[in-house]
Amino acid sequence: MMILRDSLRALLVLLALSWASVAMAGPYEDALQKFTTDSYADTDTAIVGVASSGNPQALAVVEALRDGRLLAGAGRVVIRDASGAMTDAATGQAIAGAAPADLKPVRVNNRVRRAIEAALGSMTLMSPDAGKRLDAARAVFRSKDAAALPILDQALAQEKDATVKTILEEARAAILLSAPDISSADRIAAIGVLKARGNQDALALLSSVTGAPEVVEAAQAAAAGIRSRLELWNALQNVWYGISLGSVLLLAAIGLAITFGTMGVINMAHGEMVMIGAYTTFVVQEIIRTQMPGLFGASLFIALPLAFVVAGGIGILIERTVIRFLYGRPLETLLATWGLSLMLQQAVRSIFGPTNREVGTPAWMSGALELGGLSLTYNRIAIVIFAFGVFAALLLVMRYTSLGLFVRAVTQNRRMAGSMGIRTNRIDALAFGLGSGVAGIAGVALSQIDNVSPNLGQGYIIDSFMVVVFGGVGNLWGTLVGAMTLGIANKLLEPYAGAVLGKIVLLIAIILFIQRRPRGLFALKGRAVEA
Amino acid sequence: MSQVFDRRTIVVLVLLAAAAILVPAMNMLAAPGSAFHLSDHLVPLLGKYLAFALLALSVDLVWGYCGILSLGHGAFFALGGYAMGMYLMRQIGARGVYANPTLPDFMVFLNWKELPWFWYGFDWFPFAMLMVLLVPGLLAFVFGWFAFRSRVTGVYLSIITQAMTFALMLAFFRNDMGFGGNNGLTDFKDILGFPIQAASTRVVLFVASAVALAGGYLLCRWIVTSKLGKVLVAVRDAESRTRFLGYRVEHYKLAVFTLSAMLAGVAGALYVPQVGIINPGEFAPANSIEVVIWVAVGGRGTLAGAILGALVVNAGKTWFTGALPELWLFALGGLFVFVTLLMPKGILGTAEEWWERARRKPKAGVAPDALPSAAE
Amino acid sequence: MSMLGKAVKGARWLAASALIAGTMAGAAQAQETIKVGILHSLSGTMAISETTLKDAMLMLIEEQNKKGGILGKKLEAVVVDPASNWPLFAEKARELISKDKVVAVFGCWTSVSRKSVLPVFKELNSILFYPVQYEGEESERNVFYTGAAPNQQAIPAVDYLAKEEGVQRWVLAGTDYVYPRTTNKILEAYLLAKGVKPEDIMINYTPFGHSDWQTIVADIKKFGSAGKKTAVVSTINGDANVPFYKELGNQGVKATDIPVVAFSVGEEELAGIDTKPLVGHLAAWNYFQSVDTPDNKAFIEKWKAFTKNDKRVTNDPMEAHVIGFNMWVKAVEKAGTTEPDKVIDSIVGIQVPNLTGGVSEMLPNHHITKPVLIGEIKDNGQFDVVWKTEGLVPGDAWSKELDGSKDLVADWKTLKCGNYNTVTKKCGGA
């Protein structure tokens, strides 16, 4: 580590001095040779050497190394660009024809990756692209390398973009705080900058400050301020985790709220419908991957209607062949659907194999949104929005469409509904299909955060029943409130009780709650209750 | 009293007695290799089926006769099993791999220094047996007292029983609980001084299971034929009406629920020494659901049907998992669907229906000689 | 009288039907084969990992038969499904040994399944080959442990992180069962002895199949931002890993900041995840599919041909079965019989090549010698080996880091004891 830092320092000084000077061929080529030895330590030295050479090819070499496009072997180093065209790293000349067989990509490990990041950081601080400058500033903030100070100052002087400028200043403050021989006044000013940053990284820097008493005091005061602010954000963050867990529960349970809550079928195969939705996503992505890779970002949107149709179709098939003979005997639906769930699991296992299948995350769902002290990951945001969207859609269907009206009529009083001319058979099948289809689209969302395996559904079935029963059977709002309550309560308990005890406490709470309200949170009133 | 011993009861008792005599005889007396020899590995297997049958019986008592669909009876079974397992653990003594005279291996493993208080007394067989009854009984009593008083019924009750067993499963999975976590209790050596792996001990355990099942069956028969049983059926069929007639419904429910939990506990205690392990997996909600399925397959509300169902499904499972390891879930799942759709009264109910129909036909003019063909 | 007759008939029918069920599979086969049992879950929660091992065994047996079997007889695999149900493991083991008369069993994955079948193998005196890395603290005469003991996986991994990555702060995260508990206990003792401060170690346990990792990953991030280089040592089990890694990727925990080294994540587990955000996280095993040796290349080709699937991956427990099976074959040939007692005696000291270029040996403590490899996750779901032990590491049955077992040794060759106490000079633990 020390050697790396020293040499990096040396290189940066050199870089600063010879910024516009003519590149010298000697050191650059020497450094390149180090890539060919297949040793991480040599690769490390090579990066430093290449970056310090000032050679116009240097940036391309380091970037190629980062992306695994730098090939080396037999005394030669070659850059391959995204299209597959080869360039000799030493001469910059294009190489015609196929890649020489003796060349292999230069291997990287975490240590090399860090060196790449640091080198790229200092090399791209002046990049014309604001995004690249931002990344570079962050890299410098992380490496806290005192040698980067001169070039950092230079970059600061030119920087126009406010966001980049803030990060540059913070990077400078971070360096000032950890470097030796900095005046107390400068360090206290740096503390002020970091206090304004006010996040976990700043806290880490501030709490490890040593040196003059007044500096340490200022750092500790700033750290205390950040800490109490973070406490607050932390509580909010937990609520967010709760909402996001609640959304997962809501998604898992909402189909059940129809098949079980409204129709009274104790549908133990519900989890398998979710699983089928997840596998549909897998199949869609497989096809997209091989046939039209450009559409990958939209794969989930393509999977949604398909999952609805596939799971809904299987639901209708199940209803027509099994469930319809069992209306009025709810407990027997439990047995039959349990049998069905075993068969569906085994069917999926036979078709797709017992192992997890890979469902990819589209690029737009990766990463996190920083909101004050909150960190909201995009995929969770997507799931929360999606869950509420599904809920709203289902609510509208049940409330404002004739299908919804008929379903409600049939479940409230089958014979009366029949006498009014509703084809109860058809409505049963459609309602079961609707519930199953909704479970299917939940599977699309859950494939993003969980295993896609034959056991997927089993993991959600008990939680789903808890949510529906806790919220009150037959009431969609109850399911929403139930899911959110359980999700948030779980996440607020977890930091204190741990994941397992928290869950146990919650289960006991549900048991006790049912004593107080034997028909759940939002109990149906009226004659239907006694049926 | 004569009501208790109806024809079905006599058949069940005679069959159990025959099993209790024949299995030991075929195992111990018949020469290995002869057609009548029952191989050693089948004795604990059959014993396990009988323990399951007792568990199914306890579920049928509450579900078939009182309408309480418990999806958490596996919890009572497992608690009984754990009580027995703790006794067996203490019997290992210094023969564990670490040779600690008091602490079971898993405690030494996790650096426990002394025996937790709730393990005290379990080295004494009568105390352990008392706990086999009391622990599940007490849990059922407390749970039932709350649930029945608050008039939690139907699906809601089923789901909270499931929540109960799920919570217990999570709790027992925790290594900090002091019950061995996921590995549970295993590697037992002796029971009452007899080596647990000896063929003779196995036979005795089998006979004990048969006797316990017969006793449990008689107890259940006695309950369902008594006045209590009539009230239970009334509760099952019209709970509110029974309450309006002046019966304290919750007391009846509570009594029978607690009793049933104790029976399940006994079943668990018989199960553990025969399979040689108890672990939190027994609390899994899926296990409890399976028990209900045994009862449904055999015939709900018949007692004998519960026994039959447990035997048929488990024998099927044993056979399928060996013969069709890749496809057995299709067979088992298909069986459940088939039975619910086409035999709503279970195997026993359907068989008796056929029998009745076949018997009635001769009265309608068919000659008695034609009876066997009519049965087909 | 007629009642009694009926009852007797009934009972005989009951017993007979059980017998029929018991002997059907067995009777149909001729006497000329040697039967080998395969005891891996094909359904339930563990099917995800164990089914592959069943297939691997079938391939090995088929291959051996192509070479002419052993002792002039063909091998026959008997496959059963213990369905991830631990008591069923014991029952099926009994069935395999007593009814199907198998001469050796290859099987089990979880510790609890192994603990469940142990008494059966001891009672019926048969042989079990157990192919998965485990917590150690065990050595039985009838069991051969071909997976890694903690000293063949956990400790070298921690050494690597401390040396190569300069890690000073440690998160030990695991599923709450015996393997992570023991491994973490050993690691904690080891790290403390190396001078790591207690406040720089965070231990966290989660239940099986834990799927919501938001809070824990956030905690890890927080723990890791205290100014010292932090790493996570993960003993998180099977199913819970996918959501864990997905959450790591989403919350932006990069390997360059907080590397995660896992002991239960191999090629098979990664096949279910998009590994691009995970590049650089590590795993410690004794085998990786990416190891470039002729033996391994041939094995992977055979595997892909056998499963007729070009995308099937190989993993460490499969290699353990390859080693275990080859050792068994050699031991049987050496003993001239498949009789367990003879095989148990002849197998100690047997050497077979492993797939990573070395030669593994069965030790007197029934564990084997293995190389330890550290791999970094690549974006194609494979591992890049970044570090490797010089030679092979012999497996320790009893950990030297734990108070309860530091004086114990296992030696089935000369001492004939699995838990010999070197202080009291007695067999039996104390």
PDB file of N, CA, C and O in Angstrom, chain B residues 14 18 22 37 41 45 48 97-99 109 174-176 182-183 186 197 202 271 277 279 282 318-319 321 326 328, chain C residues 7 11 43 54 81 83 86-87 91-92 94 98-99 112 115-116 119 123 137 176-178 181-182 419 428-430:
ATOM      1  N   VAL B  14     -58.596 -54.862  17.131  1.00  0.00           N
ATOM      2  CA  VAL B  14     -58.076 -56.191  16.798  1.00  0.00           C
ATOM      3  C   VAL B  14     -56.879 -56.066  15.858  1.00  0.00           C
ATOM      4  O   VAL B  14     -55.855 -56.727  16.038  1.00  0.00           O
ATOM      5  N   ALA B  18     -53.238 -57.272  16.665  1.00  0.00           N
ATOM      6  CA  ALA B  18     -52.563 -58.209  15.765  1.00  0.00           C
ATOM      7  C   ALA B  18     -51.196 -57.661  15.359  1.00  0.00           C
ATOM      8  O   ALA B  18     -50.194 -58.393  15.352  1.00  0.00           O
ATOM      9  N   LEU B  22     -47.912 -59.566  15.828  1.00  0.00           N
ATOM     10  CA  LEU B  22     -47.276 -60.116  14.631  1.00  0.00           C
ATOM     11  C   LEU B  22     -45.953 -59.450  14.298  1.00  0.00           C
ATOM     12  O   LEU B  22     -45.001 -60.119  13.919  1.00  0.00           O
ATOM     13  N   HIS B  37     -40.460 -63.165   7.510  1.00  0.00           N
ATOM     14  CA  HIS B  37     -39.558 -62.320   8.284  1.00  0.00           C
ATOM     15  C   HIS B  37     -39.787 -60.841   7.968  1.00  0.00           C
ATOM     16  O   HIS B  37     -39.917 -60.451   6.826  1.00  0.00           O
ATOM     17  N   HIS B  41     -35.301 -52.902   9.478  1.00  0.00           N
ATOM     18  CA  HIS B  41     -35.512 -51.484   9.196  1.00  0.00           C
ATOM     19  C   HIS B  41     -36.995 -51.130   9.104  1.00  0.00           C
ATOM     20  O   HIS B  41     -37.360 -49.972   9.159  1.00  0.00           O
ATOM     21  N   LEU B  45     -39.935 -48.024  11.164  1.00  0.00           N
ATOM     22  CA  LEU B  45     -40.740 -47.354  10.141  1.00  0.00           C
ATOM     23  C   LEU B  45     -42.224 -47.523  10.451  1.00  0.00           C
ATOM     24  O   LEU B  45     -42.991 -46.551  10.467  1.00  0.00           O
ATOM     25  N   LYS B  48     -43.116 -45.511  13.400  1.00  0.00           N
ATOM     26  CA  LYS B  48     -43.288 -44.101  13.051  1.00  0.00           C
ATOM     27  C   LYS B  48     -44.684 -43.874  12.490  1.00  0.00           C
ATOM     28  O   LYS B  48     -45.352 -42.898  12.848  1.00  0.00           O
ATOM     29  N   VAL B  97     -19.338 -36.673  22.377  1.00  0.00           N
ATOM     30  CA  VAL B  97     -17.976 -36.609  21.831  1.00  0.00           C
ATOM     31  C   VAL B  97     -17.034 -35.809  22.727  1.00  0.00           C
ATOM     32  O   VAL B  97     -15.841 -36.010  22.703  1.00  0.00           O
ATOM     33  N   TYR B  98     -17.596 -34.883  23.514  1.00  0.00           N
ATOM     34  CA  TYR B  98     -16.727 -34.106  24.403  1.00  0.00           C
ATOM     35  C   TYR B  98     -16.684 -34.685  25.814  1.00  0.00           C
ATOM     36  O   TYR B  98     -16.051 -34.137  26.694  1.00  0.00           O
ATOM     37  N   ALA B  99     -17.462 -35.752  26.027  1.00  0.00           N
ATOM     38  CA  ALA B  99     -17.483 -36.437  27.310  1.00  0.00           C
ATOM     39  C   ALA B  99     -17.850 -35.528  28.472  1.00  0.00           C
ATOM     40  O   ALA B  99     -17.393 -35.708  29.583  1.00  0.00           O
ATOM     41  N   PHE B 109     -20.193 -27.316  22.429  1.00  0.00           N
ATOM     42  CA  PHE B 109     -19.869 -26.765  21.137  1.00  0.00           C
ATOM     43  C   PHE B 109     -20.028 -25.247  21.110  1.00  0.00           C
ATOM     44  O   PHE B 109     -19.229 -24.524  20.558  1.00  0.00           O
ATOM     45  N   ARG B 174     -33.400 -20.839  16.625  1.00  0.00           N
ATOM     46  CA  ARG B 174     -32.355 -19.998  17.213  1.00  0.00           C
ATOM     47  C   ARG B 174     -31.470 -20.842  18.114  1.00  0.00           C
ATOM     48  O   ARG B 174     -31.959 -21.521  19.004  1.00  0.00           O
ATOM     49  N   ASN B 175     -30.172 -20.757  17.881  1.00  0.00           N
ATOM     50  CA  ASN B 175     -29.263 -21.515  18.727  1.00  0.00           C
ATOM     51  C   ASN B 175     -29.271 -21.007  20.159  1.00  0.00           C
ATOM     52  O   ASN B 175     -29.013 -21.753  21.089  1.00  0.00           O
ATOM     53  N   ASP B 176     -29.599 -19.722  20.322  1.00  0.00           N
ATOM     54  CA  ASP B 176     -29.596 -19.141  21.667  1.00  0.00           C
ATOM     55  C   ASP B 176     -30.690 -19.712  22.559  1.00  0.00           C
ATOM     56  O   ASP B 176     -30.693 -19.485  23.759  1.00  0.00           O
ATOM     57  N   ASN B 182     -30.918 -25.628  14.614  1.00  0.00           N
ATOM     58  CA  ASN B 182     -31.334 -26.395  13.450  1.00  0.00           C
ATOM     59  C   ASN B 182     -30.996 -27.874  13.563  1.00  0.00           C
ATOM     60  O   ASN B 182     -31.725 -28.726  13.091  1.00  0.00           O
ATOM     61  N   ASN B 183     -29.876 -28.180  14.210  1.00  0.00           N
ATOM     62  CA  ASN B 183     -29.509 -29.590  14.318  1.00  0.00           C
ATOM     63  C   ASN B 183     -30.421 -30.358  15.264  1.00  0.00           C
ATOM     64  O   ASN B 183     -30.505 -31.565  15.192  1.00  0.00           O
ATOM     65  N   THR B 186     -30.153 -35.151  18.792  1.00  0.00           N
ATOM     66  CA  THR B 186     -29.928 -36.396  18.044  1.00  0.00           C
ATOM     67  C   THR B 186     -28.831 -37.223  18.697  1.00  0.00           C
ATOM     68  O   THR B 186     -28.323 -36.865  19.749  1.00  0.00           O
ATOM     69  N   GLN B 197     -30.820 -48.523  19.912  1.00  0.00           N
ATOM     70  CA  GLN B 197     -30.711 -49.085  18.574  1.00  0.00           C
ATOM     71  C   GLN B 197     -30.892 -50.595  18.555  1.00  0.00           C
ATOM     72  O   GLN B 197     -30.914 -51.199  17.482  1.00  0.00           O
ATOM     73  N   ARG B 202     -36.465 -51.528  19.813  1.00  0.00           N
ATOM     74  CA  ARG B 202     -37.296 -51.057  18.715  1.00  0.00           C
ATOM     75  C   ARG B 202     -38.659 -51.725  18.752  1.00  0.00           C
ATOM     76  O   ARG B 202     -39.690 -51.088  18.576  1.00  0.00           O
ATOM     77  N   TYR B 271     -42.567 -40.802  18.606  1.00  0.00           N
ATOM     78  CA  TYR B 271     -41.922 -40.642  17.304  1.00  0.00           C
ATOM     79  C   TYR B 271     -40.408 -40.490  17.445  1.00  0.00           C
ATOM     80  O   TYR B 271     -39.638 -41.139  16.731  1.00  0.00           O
ATOM     81  N   ILE B 277     -34.249 -38.448  15.870  1.00  0.00           N
ATOM     82  CA  ILE B 277     -33.896 -37.025  15.812  1.00  0.00           C
ATOM     83  C   ILE B 277     -35.161 -36.198  16.004  1.00  0.00           C
ATOM     84  O   ILE B 277     -36.251 -36.602  15.603  1.00  0.00           O
ATOM     85  N   ASN B 279     -35.985 -32.017  15.432  1.00  0.00           N
ATOM     86  CA  ASN B 279     -35.412 -30.707  15.133  1.00  0.00           C
ATOM     87  C   ASN B 279     -36.523 -29.745  14.741  1.00  0.00           C
ATOM     88  O   ASN B 279     -37.671 -30.165  14.565  1.00  0.00           O
ATOM     89  N   GLU B 282     -39.825 -29.947  12.474  1.00  0.00           N
ATOM     90  CA  GLU B 282     -41.122 -30.543  12.819  1.00  0.00           C
ATOM     91  C   GLU B 282     -42.185 -29.487  13.081  1.00  0.00           C
ATOM     92  O   GLU B 282     -43.377 -29.774  13.048  1.00  0.00           O
ATOM     93  N   THR B 318     -43.246 -43.214   1.696  1.00  0.00           N
ATOM     94  CA  THR B 318     -42.050 -44.038   1.808  1.00  0.00           C
ATOM     95  C   THR B 318     -41.774 -44.727   0.485  1.00  0.00           C
ATOM     96  O   THR B 318     -40.645 -44.766  -0.005  1.00  0.00           O
ATOM     97  N   TRP B 319     -42.847 -45.264  -0.099  1.00  0.00           N
ATOM     98  CA  TRP B 319     -42.651 -46.025  -1.323  1.00  0.00           C
ATOM     99  C   TRP B 319     -42.282 -45.110  -2.488  1.00  0.00           C
ATOM    100  O   TRP B 319     -41.325 -45.354  -3.202  1.00  0.00           O
ATOM    101  N   THR B 321     -40.956 -42.074  -2.510  1.00  0.00           N
ATOM    102  CA  THR B 321     -39.651 -41.397  -2.446  1.00  0.00           C
ATOM    103  C   THR B 321     -38.514 -42.345  -2.792  1.00  0.00           C
ATOM    104  O   THR B 321     -37.440 -41.916  -3.173  1.00  0.00           O
ATOM    105  N   GLU B 326     -37.907 -38.823  -8.487  1.00  0.00           N
ATOM    106  CA  GLU B 326     -38.000 -37.558  -9.216  1.00  0.00           C
ATOM    107  C   GLU B 326     -39.439 -37.092  -9.361  1.00  0.00           C
ATOM    108  O   GLU B 326     -39.698 -35.936  -9.662  1.00  0.00           O
ATOM    109  N   TRP B 328     -42.217 -38.162  -7.249  1.00  0.00           N
ATOM    110  CA  TRP B 328     -43.179 -38.560  -6.228  1.00  0.00           C
ATOM    111  C   TRP B 328     -44.120 -37.447  -5.825  1.00  0.00           C
ATOM    112  O   TRP B 328     -45.240 -37.699  -5.404  1.00  0.00           O
TER     113      TRP B 328
ATOM    114  N   ALA C   7     -59.137 -60.453  11.276  1.00  0.00           N
ATOM    115  CA  ALA C   7     -58.114 -59.562  11.834  1.00  0.00           C
ATOM    116  C   ALA C   7     -56.720 -60.055  11.485  1.00  0.00           C
ATOM    117  O   ALA C   7     -55.856 -59.287  11.088  1.00  0.00           O
ATOM    118  N   ALA C  11     -53.956 -58.140   9.367  1.00  0.00           N
ATOM    119  CA  ALA C  11     -52.622 -57.806   9.871  1.00  0.00           C
ATOM    120  C   ALA C  11     -51.556 -58.353   8.942  1.00  0.00           C
ATOM    121  O   ALA C  11     -50.561 -57.702   8.650  1.00  0.00           O
ATOM    122  N   SER C  43     -36.177 -32.911  -3.658  1.00  0.00           N
ATOM    123  CA  SER C  43     -37.295 -31.981  -3.528  1.00  0.00           C
ATOM    124  C   SER C  43     -37.132 -31.249  -2.212  1.00  0.00           C
ATOM    125  O   SER C  43     -36.282 -31.601  -1.400  1.00  0.00           O
ATOM    126  N   LYS C  54     -26.490 -35.414  -7.048  1.00  0.00           N
ATOM    127  CA  LYS C  54     -27.028 -36.709  -7.481  1.00  0.00           C
ATOM    128  C   LYS C  54     -26.608 -36.970  -8.924  1.00  0.00           C
ATOM    129  O   LYS C  54     -26.126 -38.053  -9.268  1.00  0.00           O
ATOM    130  N   ASP C  81     -35.089 -40.156  -2.487  1.00  0.00           N
ATOM    131  CA  ASP C  81     -35.295 -38.739  -2.212  1.00  0.00           C
ATOM    132  C   ASP C  81     -35.641 -38.505  -0.757  1.00  0.00           C
ATOM    133  O   ASP C  81     -36.759 -38.756  -0.329  1.00  0.00           O
ATOM    134  N   ALA C  83     -36.006 -35.679   0.507  1.00  0.00           N
ATOM    135  CA  ALA C  83     -36.950 -34.561   0.487  1.00  0.00           C
ATOM    136  C   ALA C  83     -36.639 -33.438   1.476  1.00  0.00           C
ATOM    137  O   ALA C  83     -37.547 -32.824   2.013  1.00  0.00           O
ATOM    138  N   TRP C  86     -35.171 -34.005   7.623  1.00  0.00           N
ATOM    139  CA  TRP C  86     -34.030 -34.635   8.303  1.00  0.00           C
ATOM    140  C   TRP C  86     -34.330 -36.013   8.860  1.00  0.00           C
ATOM    141  O   TRP C  86     -33.503 -36.918   8.706  1.00  0.00           O
ATOM    142  N   PRO C  87     -35.477 -36.226   9.509  1.00  0.00           N
ATOM    143  CA  PRO C  87     -35.734 -37.599   9.949  1.00  0.00           C
ATOM    144  C   PRO C  87     -35.818 -38.569   8.766  1.00  0.00           C
ATOM    145  O   PRO C  87     -35.415 -39.724   8.869  1.00  0.00           O
ATOM    146  N   GLU C  91     -34.235 -42.377   7.839  1.00  0.00           N
ATOM    147  CA  GLU C  91     -35.068 -43.485   7.395  1.00  0.00           C
ATOM    148  C   GLU C  91     -34.585 -44.022   6.051  1.00  0.00           C
ATOM    149  O   GLU C  91     -34.486 -45.234   5.837  1.00  0.00           O
ATOM    150  N   LYS C  92     -34.257 -43.081   5.142  1.00  0.00           N
ATOM    151  CA  LYS C  92     -33.816 -43.497   3.810  1.00  0.00           C
ATOM    152  C   LYS C  92     -32.440 -44.154   3.873  1.00  0.00           C
ATOM    153  O   LYS C  92     -32.160 -45.081   3.115  1.00  0.00           O
ATOM    154  N   ARG C  94     -31.350 -45.928   6.314  1.00  0.00           N
ATOM    155  CA  ARG C  94     -31.610 -47.276   6.814  1.00  0.00           C
ATOM    156  C   ARG C  94     -32.126 -48.168   5.687  1.00  0.00           C
ATOM    157  O   ARG C  94     -31.719 -49.323   5.537  1.00  0.00           O
ATOM    158  N   SER C  98     -30.182 -51.424   4.692  1.00  0.00           N
ATOM    159  CA  SER C  98     -30.796 -52.699   5.071  1.00  0.00           C
ATOM    160  C   SER C  98     -31.523 -53.350   3.907  1.00  0.00           C
ATOM    161  O   SER C  98     -31.444 -54.549   3.706  1.00  0.00           O
ATOM    162  N   LYS C  99     -32.280 -52.544   3.173  1.00  0.00           N
ATOM    163  CA  LYS C  99     -33.143 -53.140   2.165  1.00  0.00           C
ATOM    164  C   LYS C  99     -32.424 -53.273   0.832  1.00  0.00           C
ATOM    165  O   LYS C  99     -32.411 -54.328   0.233  1.00  0.00           O
ATOM    166  N   VAL C 112     -27.277 -31.003   9.664  1.00  0.00           N
ATOM    167  CA  VAL C 112     -28.311 -31.713  10.414  1.00  0.00           C
ATOM    168  C   VAL C 112     -28.648 -33.017   9.719  1.00  0.00           C
ATOM    169  O   VAL C 112     -28.909 -34.031  10.378  1.00  0.00           O
ATOM    170  N   LYS C 115     -25.939 -35.345  10.804  1.00  0.00           N
ATOM    171  CA  LYS C 115     -26.133 -35.754  12.203  1.00  0.00           C
ATOM    172  C   LYS C 115     -27.275 -36.764  12.302  1.00  0.00           C
ATOM    173  O   LYS C 115     -27.254 -37.666  13.123  1.00  0.00           O
ATOM    174  N   SER C 116     -28.287 -36.570  11.472  1.00  0.00           N
ATOM    175  CA  SER C 116     -29.454 -37.440  11.521  1.00  0.00           C
ATOM    176  C   SER C 116     -29.121 -38.861  11.070  1.00  0.00           C
ATOM    177  O   SER C 116     -29.620 -39.833  11.637  1.00  0.00           O
ATOM    178  N   PRO C 119     -26.146 -42.048  13.414  1.00  0.00           N
ATOM    179  CA  PRO C 119     -26.385 -43.253  14.211  1.00  0.00           C
ATOM    180  C   PRO C 119     -26.712 -44.465  13.331  1.00  0.00           C
ATOM    181  O   PRO C 119     -26.349 -45.594  13.673  1.00  0.00           O
ATOM    182  N   GLU C 123     -24.716 -47.887  13.457  1.00  0.00           N
ATOM    183  CA  GLU C 123     -25.410 -49.110  13.853  1.00  0.00           C
ATOM    184  C   GLU C 123     -25.266 -50.191  12.787  1.00  0.00           C
ATOM    185  O   GLU C 123     -24.966 -51.335  13.089  1.00  0.00           O
ATOM    186  N   GLU C 137     -15.344 -30.600  14.069  1.00  0.00           N
ATOM    187  CA  GLU C 137     -15.768 -31.068  15.392  1.00  0.00           C
ATOM    188  C   GLU C 137     -16.434 -32.439  15.304  1.00  0.00           C
ATOM    189  O   GLU C 137     -17.404 -32.708  16.001  1.00  0.00           O
ATOM    190  N   ASP C 176     -28.284 -18.699  11.021  1.00  0.00           N
ATOM    191  CA  ASP C 176     -28.200 -19.216  12.387  1.00  0.00           C
ATOM    192  C   ASP C 176     -28.303 -20.736  12.412  1.00  0.00           C
ATOM    193  O   ASP C 176     -29.354 -21.300  12.644  1.00  0.00           O
ATOM    194  N   TYR C 177     -27.202 -21.395  12.126  1.00  0.00           N
ATOM    195  CA  TYR C 177     -27.148 -22.835  12.385  1.00  0.00           C
ATOM    196  C   TYR C 177     -25.717 -23.211  12.686  1.00  0.00           C
ATOM    197  O   TYR C 177     -24.856 -22.340  12.826  1.00  0.00           O
ATOM    198  N   VAL C 178     -25.472 -24.476  12.817  1.00  0.00           N
ATOM    199  CA  VAL C 178     -24.241 -24.870  13.487  1.00  0.00           C
ATOM    200  C   VAL C 178     -22.977 -24.551  12.681  1.00  0.00           C
ATOM    201  O   VAL C 178     -21.958 -24.169  13.242  1.00  0.00           O
ATOM    202  N   ARG C 181     -22.192 -20.809  13.064  1.00  0.00           N
ATOM    203  CA  ARG C 181     -21.888 -20.555  14.482  1.00  0.00           C
ATOM    204  C   ARG C 181     -20.471 -21.007  14.814  1.00  0.00           C
ATOM    205  O   ARG C 181     -19.700 -20.294  15.441  1.00  0.00           O
ATOM    206  N   THR C 182     -20.144 -22.220  14.411  1.00  0.00           N
ATOM    207  CA  THR C 182     -18.824 -22.745  14.743  1.00  0.00           C
ATOM    208  C   THR C 182     -17.735 -22.014  13.983  1.00  0.00           C
ATOM    209  O   THR C 182     -16.706 -21.631  14.552  1.00  0.00           O
ATOM    210  N   ASN C 419     -12.105 -39.238  18.864  1.00  0.00           N
ATOM    211  CA  ASN C 419     -11.954 -38.085  19.749  1.00  0.00           C
ATOM    212  C   ASN C 419     -10.966 -38.410  20.879  1.00  0.00           C
ATOM    213  O   ASN C 419     -11.315 -38.454  22.049  1.00  0.00           O
ATOM    214  N   GLY C 428     -12.463 -40.805  23.907  1.00  0.00           N
ATOM    215  CA  GLY C 428     -13.796 -40.539  24.427  1.00  0.00           C
ATOM    216  C   GLY C 428     -13.983 -39.114  24.865  1.00  0.00           C
ATOM    217  O   GLY C 428     -14.874 -38.801  25.652  1.00  0.00           O
ATOM    218  N   GLY C 429     -13.134 -38.217  24.393  1.00  0.00           N
ATOM    219  CA  GLY C 429     -13.383 -36.793  24.583  1.00  0.00           C
ATOM    220  C   GLY C 429     -12.747 -36.181  25.810  1.00  0.00           C
ATOM    221  O   GLY C 429     -12.067 -35.184  25.711  1.00  0.00           O
ATOM    222  N   ALA C 430     -12.929 -36.781  26.995  1.00  0.00           N
ATOM    223  CA  ALA C 430     -12.454 -36.120  28.212  1.00  0.00           C
ATOM    224  C   ALA C 430     -10.958 -36.350  28.422  1.00  0.00           C
ATOM    225  O   ALA C 430     -10.427 -37.375  28.028  1.00  0.00           O
TER     226      ALA C 430
END
